[in-house]
Tab-separated table of N, CA and C in Angstrom:
chain	number	residue	atom	x	y	z
A	1	MET	N	-9.354	-14.979	-11.018
A	1	MET	CA	-8.344	-14.606	-11.981
A	1	MET	C	-7.040	-15.328	-11.700
A	2	LEU	N	-6.583	-15.344	-10.460
A	2	LEU	CA	-5.299	-15.959	-10.164
A	2	LEU	C	-5.336	-17.469	-10.336
A	3	GLY	N	-6.508	-18.064	-10.166
A	3	GLY	CA	-6.626	-19.503	-10.350
A	3	GLY	C	-6.356	-19.943	-11.780
A	4	SER	N	-6.543	-19.046	-12.739
A	4	SER	CA	-6.307	-19.386	-14.138
A	4	SER	C	-4.976	-18.834	-14.658
A	5	TRP	N	-4.183	-18.235	-13.793
A	5	TRP	CA	-2.894	-17.674	-14.209
A	5	TRP	C	-1.977	-18.809	-14.648
A	6	PRO	N	-1.368	-18.724	-15.850
A	6	PRO	CA	-0.578	-19.835	-16.371
A	6	PRO	C	0.791	-20.012	-15.705
A	7	GLY	N	1.286	-19.005	-15.045
A	7	GLY	CA	2.597	-19.103	-14.413
A	7	GLY	C	2.502	-19.532	-12.964
A	8	SER	N	3.659	-19.589	-12.315
A	8	SER	CA	3.654	-19.905	-10.886
A	8	SER	C	3.310	-18.640	-10.106
A	9	LEU	N	2.697	-18.822	-8.956
A	9	LEU	CA	2.291	-17.690	-8.129
A	9	LEU	C	3.243	-17.563	-6.950
A	10	VAL	N	3.868	-16.403	-6.853
A	10	VAL	CA	4.818	-16.108	-5.787
A	10	VAL	C	4.186	-15.058	-4.888
A	11	ILE	N	4.187	-15.317	-3.593
A	11	ILE	CA	3.608	-14.377	-2.635
A	11	ILE	C	4.720	-13.863	-1.738
A	12	PRO	N	4.978	-12.554	-1.755
A	12	PRO	CA	5.988	-12.000	-0.853
A	12	PRO	C	5.505	-12.094	0.596
A	13	GLU	N	6.337	-12.604	1.471
A	13	GLU	CA	5.967	-12.754	2.881
A	13	GLU	C	5.480	-11.437	3.493
A	14	PRO	N	6.140	-10.290	3.215
A	14	PRO	CA	5.631	-9.040	3.805
A	14	PRO	C	4.205	-8.710	3.354
A	15	ALA	N	3.868	-9.012	2.102
A	15	ALA	CA	2.510	-8.746	1.618
A	15	ALA	C	1.503	-9.674	2.287
A	16	LEU	N	1.909	-10.908	2.545
A	16	LEU	CA	1.025	-11.840	3.241
A	16	LEU	C	0.742	-11.346	4.656
A	17	GLY	N	1.773	-10.900	5.345
A	17	GLY	CA	1.580	-10.360	6.695
A	17	GLY	C	0.674	-9.148	6.704
A	18	GLU	N	0.868	-8.261	5.738
A	18	GLU	CA	0.033	-7.064	5.641
A	18	GLU	C	-1.419	-7.443	5.339
A	19	THR	N	-1.613	-8.413	4.481
A	19	THR	CA	-2.961	-8.867	4.134
A	19	THR	C	-3.662	-9.475	5.337
A	20	CYS	N	-2.953	-10.332	6.067
A	20	CYS	CA	-3.542	-10.951	7.263
A	20	CYS	C	-3.915	-9.894	8.296
A	21	SER	N	-3.043	-8.933	8.497
A	21	SER	CA	-3.318	-7.859	9.448
A	21	SER	C	-4.537	-7.052	9.012
A	22	PHE	N	-4.619	-6.739	7.723
A	22	PHE	CA	-5.765	-5.987	7.216
A	22	PHE	C	-7.060	-6.760	7.438
A	23	LEU	N	-7.060	-8.028	7.069
A	23	LEU	CA	-8.272	-8.838	7.244
A	23	LEU	C	-8.701	-8.873	8.702
A	24	ARG	N	-7.769	-9.181	9.585
A	24	ARG	CA	-8.078	-9.341	11.006
A	24	ARG	C	-8.603	-8.042	11.620
A	25	ASN	N	-8.064	-6.911	11.198
A	25	ASN	CA	-8.374	-5.645	11.866
A	25	ASN	C	-9.404	-4.764	11.165
A	26	ASN	N	-9.738	-5.068	9.915
A	26	ASN	CA	-10.595	-4.146	9.165
A	26	ASN	C	-11.796	-4.772	8.475
A	27	VAL	N	-11.929	-6.063	8.542
A	27	VAL	CA	-12.988	-6.740	7.804
A	27	VAL	C	-13.854	-7.538	8.774
A	28	ARG	N	-15.166	-7.445	8.575
A	28	ARG	CA	-16.069	-8.248	9.405
A	28	ARG	C	-15.747	-9.718	9.181
A	29	ARG	N	-15.696	-10.481	10.250
A	29	ARG	CA	-15.299	-11.886	10.223
A	29	ARG	C	-13.861	-12.041	9.735
A	30	GLY	N	-13.061	-11.013	9.981
A	30	GLY	CA	-11.690	-10.987	9.491
A	30	GLY	C	-10.821	-12.126	9.986
A	31	ALA	N	-10.978	-12.495	11.255
A	31	ALA	CA	-10.163	-13.593	11.788
A	31	ALA	C	-10.473	-14.898	11.056
A	32	PHE	N	-11.750	-15.127	10.768
A	32	PHE	CA	-12.146	-16.315	10.013
A	32	PHE	C	-11.564	-16.264	8.600
A	33	LEU	N	-11.650	-15.106	7.957
A	33	LEU	CA	-11.122	-14.961	6.599
A	33	LEU	C	-9.609	-15.124	6.574
A	34	GLU	N	-8.940	-14.598	7.596
A	34	GLU	CA	-7.488	-14.758	7.687
A	34	GLU	C	-7.131	-16.240	7.780
A	35	ALA	N	-7.817	-16.968	8.643
A	35	ALA	CA	-7.550	-18.400	8.799
A	35	ALA	C	-7.835	-19.157	7.501
A	36	THR	N	-8.896	-18.768	6.806
A	36	THR	CA	-9.233	-19.405	5.531
A	36	THR	C	-8.144	-19.150	4.499
A	37	LEU	N	-7.664	-17.912	4.434
A	37	LEU	CA	-6.575	-17.575	3.513
A	37	LEU	C	-5.344	-18.424	3.813
A	38	LEU	N	-4.959	-18.477	5.076
A	38	LEU	CA	-3.771	-19.245	5.444
A	38	LEU	C	-3.935	-20.725	5.121
A	39	GLU	N	-5.125	-21.239	5.343
A	39	GLU	CA	-5.408	-22.638	5.012
A	39	GLU	C	-5.263	-22.877	3.507
A	40	GLN	N	-5.802	-21.965	2.711
A	40	GLN	CA	-5.703	-22.097	1.258
A	40	GLN	C	-4.249	-22.042	0.785
A	41	LEU	N	-3.453	-21.229	1.442
A	41	LEU	CA	-2.056	-21.103	1.042
A	41	LEU	C	-1.258	-22.367	1.334
A	42	THR	N	-1.682	-23.126	2.332
A	42	THR	CA	-0.957	-24.363	2.643
A	42	THR	C	-1.323	-25.489	1.688
A	43	THR	N	-2.454	-25.370	1.013
A	43	THR	CA	-2.879	-26.435	0.107
A	43	THR	C	-2.775	-26.038	-1.361
A	44	GLY	N	-2.543	-24.777	-1.643
A	44	GLY	CA	-2.498	-24.305	-3.025
A	44	GLY	C	-1.111	-24.405	-3.626
A	45	ASP	N	-1.025	-24.069	-4.890
A	45	ASP	CA	0.236	-24.104	-5.625
A	45	ASP	C	0.865	-22.710	-5.617
A	46	TYR	N	1.325	-22.310	-4.447
A	46	TYR	CA	1.913	-20.984	-4.254
A	46	TYR	C	3.302	-21.141	-3.655
A	47	GLU	N	4.141	-20.162	-3.919
A	47	GLU	CA	5.438	-20.103	-3.259
A	47	GLU	C	5.478	-18.811	-2.453
A	48	ILE	N	5.676	-18.933	-1.155
A	48	ILE	CA	5.803	-17.757	-0.292
A	48	ILE	C	7.292	-17.481	-0.147
A	49	VAL	N	7.690	-16.254	-0.509
A	49	VAL	CA	9.106	-15.904	-0.583
A	49	VAL	C	9.429	-14.805	0.421
A	50	ASN	N	10.520	-14.992	1.139
A	50	ASN	CA	11.000	-13.987	2.087
A	50	ASN	C	11.973	-13.042	1.396
A	51	PRO	N	11.990	-11.778	1.792
A	51	PRO	CA	12.959	-10.844	1.217
A	51	PRO	C	14.372	-11.166	1.694
A	52	THR	N	15.332	-10.908	0.830
A	52	THR	CA	16.742	-11.063	1.179
A	52	THR	C	17.272	-9.724	1.696
A	53	GLN	N	18.491	-9.752	2.185
A	53	GLN	CA	19.124	-8.503	2.620
A	53	GLN	C	19.244	-7.538	1.438
A	54	ALA	N	19.574	-8.070	0.267
A	54	ALA	CA	19.671	-7.224	-0.931
A	54	ALA	C	18.313	-6.608	-1.276
A	55	ASP	N	17.233	-7.366	-1.089
A	55	ASP	CA	15.886	-6.822	-1.317
A	55	ASP	C	15.619	-5.662	-0.368
A	56	ARG	N	16.000	-5.817	0.880
A	56	ARG	CA	15.778	-4.743	1.862
A	56	ARG	C	16.602	-3.506	1.518
A	57	GLN	N	17.823	-3.722	1.027
A	57	GLN	CA	18.647	-2.580	0.616
A	57	GLN	C	18.019	-1.868	-0.577
A	58	ARG	N	17.539	-2.633	-1.549
A	58	ARG	CA	16.880	-2.037	-2.716
A	58	ARG	C	15.592	-1.334	-2.299
A	59	ALA	N	14.851	-1.933	-1.376
A	59	ALA	CA	13.623	-1.306	-0.875
A	59	ALA	C	13.932	0.035	-0.220
A	60	THR	N	15.042	0.094	0.498
A	60	THR	CA	15.460	1.354	1.121
A	60	THR	C	15.760	2.397	0.050
A	61	GLU	N	16.463	1.997	-1.013
A	61	GLU	CA	16.747	2.916	-2.123
A	61	GLU	C	15.446	3.433	-2.741
A	62	LEU	N	14.515	2.523	-2.969
A	62	LEU	CA	13.236	2.918	-3.563
A	62	LEU	C	12.470	3.868	-2.652
A	63	ALA	N	12.440	3.570	-1.368
A	63	ALA	CA	11.731	4.431	-0.413
A	63	ALA	C	12.365	5.813	-0.362
A	64	ARG	N	13.690	5.869	-0.409
A	64	ARG	CA	14.369	7.177	-0.418
A	64	ARG	C	14.071	7.928	-1.712
A	65	HIS	N	14.065	7.209	-2.825
A	65	HIS	CA	13.791	7.824	-4.129
A	65	HIS	C	12.357	8.347	-4.195
A	66	MET	N	11.452	7.662	-3.545
A	66	MET	CA	10.034	8.013	-3.596
A	66	MET	C	9.574	8.647	-2.288
A	67	VAL	N	10.440	9.404	-1.645
A	67	VAL	CA	10.142	9.942	-0.316
A	67	VAL	C	8.883	10.809	-0.297
A	68	ALA	N	8.545	11.450	-1.409
A	68	ALA	CA	7.350	12.297	-1.448
A	68	ALA	C	6.080	11.484	-1.681
A	69	ALA	N	6.225	10.233	-2.069
A	69	ALA	CA	5.064	9.367	-2.324
A	69	ALA	C	4.896	8.396	-1.161
A	70	PRO	N	3.728	7.807	-1.044
A	70	PRO	CA	3.492	6.885	0.068
A	70	PRO	C	4.022	5.476	-0.205
A	71	LEU	N	5.294	5.360	-0.596
A	71	LEU	CA	5.891	4.053	-0.848
A	71	LEU	C	6.463	3.529	0.457
A	72	GLY	N	5.725	2.655	1.108
A	72	GLY	CA	6.150	2.108	2.388
A	72	GLY	C	6.982	0.851	2.228
A	73	TYR	N	7.297	0.241	3.367
A	73	TYR	CA	8.157	-0.938	3.409
A	73	TYR	C	7.626	-2.079	2.542
A	74	VAL	N	6.371	-2.420	2.695
A	74	VAL	CA	5.841	-3.578	1.966
A	74	VAL	C	5.865	-3.326	0.464
A	75	ASP	N	5.380	-2.181	0.018
A	75	ASP	CA	5.377	-1.885	-1.414
A	75	ASP	C	6.795	-1.884	-1.980
A	76	ALA	N	7.713	-1.228	-1.302
A	76	ALA	CA	9.097	-1.163	-1.773
A	76	ALA	C	9.738	-2.548	-1.791
A	77	THR	N	9.439	-3.357	-0.805
A	77	THR	CA	10.001	-4.705	-0.746
A	77	THR	C	9.424	-5.585	-1.847
A	78	VAL	N	8.134	-5.458	-2.128
A	78	VAL	CA	7.524	-6.225	-3.222
A	78	VAL	C	8.190	-5.863	-4.547
A	79	ILE	N	8.419	-4.585	-4.779
A	79	ILE	CA	9.095	-4.155	-6.008
A	79	ILE	C	10.501	-4.735	-6.065
A	80	ALA	N	11.247	-4.634	-4.975
A	80	ALA	CA	12.617	-5.146	-4.939
A	80	ALA	C	12.657	-6.651	-5.185
A	81	MET	N	11.746	-7.377	-4.567
A	81	MET	CA	11.706	-8.828	-4.751
A	81	MET	C	11.332	-9.184	-6.186
A	82	ALA	N	10.374	-8.465	-6.759
A	82	ALA	CA	9.971	-8.716	-8.148
A	82	ALA	C	11.141	-8.461	-9.095
A	83	GLU	N	11.891	-7.399	-8.840
A	83	GLU	CA	13.062	-7.121	-9.671
A	83	GLU	C	14.068	-8.266	-9.578
A	84	ARG	N	14.370	-8.707	-8.372
A	84	ARG	CA	15.356	-9.782	-8.178
A	84	ARG	C	14.910	-11.079	-8.843
A	85	LEU	N	13.638	-11.388	-8.743
A	85	LEU	CA	13.113	-12.640	-9.284
A	85	LEU	C	12.707	-12.525	-10.757
A	86	HIS	N	12.931	-11.347	-11.351
A	86	HIS	CA	12.580	-11.077	-12.747
A	86	HIS	C	11.086	-11.299	-13.000
A	87	ILE	N	10.290	-10.845	-12.051
A	87	ILE	CA	8.833	-10.910	-12.169
A	87	ILE	C	8.342	-9.541	-12.621
A	88	THR	N	7.591	-9.519	-13.712
A	88	THR	CA	7.076	-8.231	-14.200
A	88	THR	C	5.581	-8.087	-13.983
A	89	ASP	N	4.879	-9.176	-13.721
A	89	ASP	CA	3.429	-9.127	-13.524
A	89	ASP	C	3.107	-9.263	-12.046
A	90	VAL	N	2.449	-8.260	-11.492
A	90	VAL	CA	2.107	-8.260	-10.072
A	90	VAL	C	0.601	-8.073	-9.930
A	91	ALA	N	-0.051	-9.008	-9.259
A	91	ALA	CA	-1.483	-8.877	-8.975
A	91	ALA	C	-1.627	-8.088	-7.686
A	92	THR	N	-2.402	-7.033	-7.736
A	92	THR	CA	-2.570	-6.184	-6.561
A	92	THR	C	-3.944	-5.523	-6.593
A	93	THR	N	-4.419	-5.151	-5.443
A	93	THR	CA	-5.639	-4.347	-5.363
A	93	THR	C	-5.290	-2.909	-4.997
A	94	ASP	N	-4.010	-2.625	-4.886
A	94	ASP	CA	-3.518	-1.334	-4.418
A	94	ASP	C	-3.202	-0.431	-5.611
A	95	LEU	N	-4.129	0.440	-5.954
A	95	LEU	CA	-3.949	1.307	-7.118
A	95	LEU	C	-2.740	2.219	-6.994
A	96	LYS	N	-2.447	2.713	-5.804
A	96	LYS	CA	-1.298	3.608	-5.654
A	96	LYS	C	0.011	2.865	-5.896
A	97	PHE	N	0.065	1.593	-5.530
A	97	PHE	CA	1.259	0.788	-5.767
A	97	PHE	C	1.575	0.725	-7.252
A	98	VAL	N	0.566	0.467	-8.060
A	98	VAL	CA	0.768	0.338	-9.498
A	98	VAL	C	1.265	1.644	-10.089
A	99	GLY	N	0.670	2.743	-9.697
A	99	GLY	CA	1.106	4.035	-10.207
A	99	GLY	C	2.545	4.348	-9.851
A	100	MET	N	2.940	4.030	-8.628
A	100	MET	CA	4.316	4.291	-8.205
A	100	MET	C	5.282	3.326	-8.873
A	101	ALA	N	4.919	2.064	-8.973
A	101	ALA	CA	5.815	1.053	-9.518
A	101	ALA	C	6.150	1.329	-10.977
A	102	GLN	N	5.174	1.806	-11.739
A	102	GLN	CA	5.404	2.011	-13.158
A	102	GLN	C	6.448	3.081	-13.430
A	103	GLY	N	6.647	3.994	-12.526
A	103	GLY	CA	7.627	5.040	-12.745
A	103	GLY	C	9.054	4.644	-12.416
A	104	ILE	N	9.247	3.541	-11.690
A	104	ILE	CA	10.592	3.207	-11.225
A	104	ILE	C	11.033	1.781	-11.534
A	105	THR	N	10.167	0.985	-12.136
A	105	THR	CA	10.511	-0.410	-12.408
A	105	THR	C	9.717	-0.905	-13.606
A	106	LYS	N	10.013	-2.106	-14.064
A	106	LYS	CA	9.312	-2.685	-15.213
A	106	LYS	C	8.075	-3.473	-14.811
A	107	ILE	N	7.715	-3.427	-13.543
A	107	ILE	CA	6.532	-4.138	-13.069
A	107	ILE	C	5.293	-3.548	-13.731
A	108	ARG	N	4.383	-4.416	-14.140
A	108	ARG	CA	3.115	-3.949	-14.710
A	108	ARG	C	1.978	-4.677	-14.006
A	109	PRO	N	0.842	-4.016	-13.879
A	109	PRO	CA	-0.265	-4.653	-13.167
A	109	PRO	C	-0.970	-5.687	-14.025
A	110	LEU	N	-1.472	-6.708	-13.372
A	110	LEU	CA	-2.391	-7.641	-14.015
A	110	LEU	C	-3.787	-7.071	-13.876
A	111	ALA	N	-4.762	-7.718	-14.458
A	111	ALA	CA	-6.151	-7.333	-14.204
A	111	ALA	C	-6.391	-7.455	-12.708
A	112	TRP	N	-7.174	-6.576	-12.171
A	112	TRP	CA	-7.384	-6.559	-10.725
A	112	TRP	C	-8.099	-7.822	-10.262
A	113	PRO	N	-7.554	-8.527	-9.263
A	113	PRO	CA	-8.227	-9.724	-8.766
A	113	PRO	C	-9.533	-9.395	-8.052
A	114	PHE	N	-9.661	-8.193	-7.551
A	114	PHE	CA	-10.888	-7.756	-6.887
A	114	PHE	C	-11.273	-6.429	-7.512
A	115	HIS	N	-12.526	-6.223	-7.732
A	115	HIS	CA	-12.966	-4.961	-8.318
A	115	HIS	C	-14.172	-4.465	-7.536
A	116	GLU	N	-14.064	-3.255	-7.040
A	116	GLU	CA	-15.183	-2.657	-6.315
A	116	GLU	C	-16.102	-1.981	-7.312
A	117	SER	N	-17.378	-2.275	-7.236
A	117	SER	CA	-18.327	-1.581	-8.105
A	117	SER	C	-18.741	-0.288	-7.427
A	118	HIS	N	-18.887	0.743	-8.207
A	118	HIS	CA	-19.230	2.064	-7.645
A	118	HIS	C	-20.688	2.334	-7.787
């Protein structure tokens, strides 16, 4: 799905770190998959973006606003960065992120890049 996306692809650095950690610690052959992902990112048409201080401040506001929900650092930072960069389409496999984001920002989910069959 992302390979056919007509716009530029921006990857928040915190989400990349979280993804690498998840692969390495929770997936069989995770270290190999992590290395493959990183290799693809160096050759693909992606922009990896670091959060600014303003993004971290906005993420703190969002986390405080959503204190009863599981809005952690990475999710809040992704929302803050998307707001700053005027990005409304976010590809994610995290269903809870989409539900929380829709209540506090204009971010909308794309079709899921991965789909688990039940």
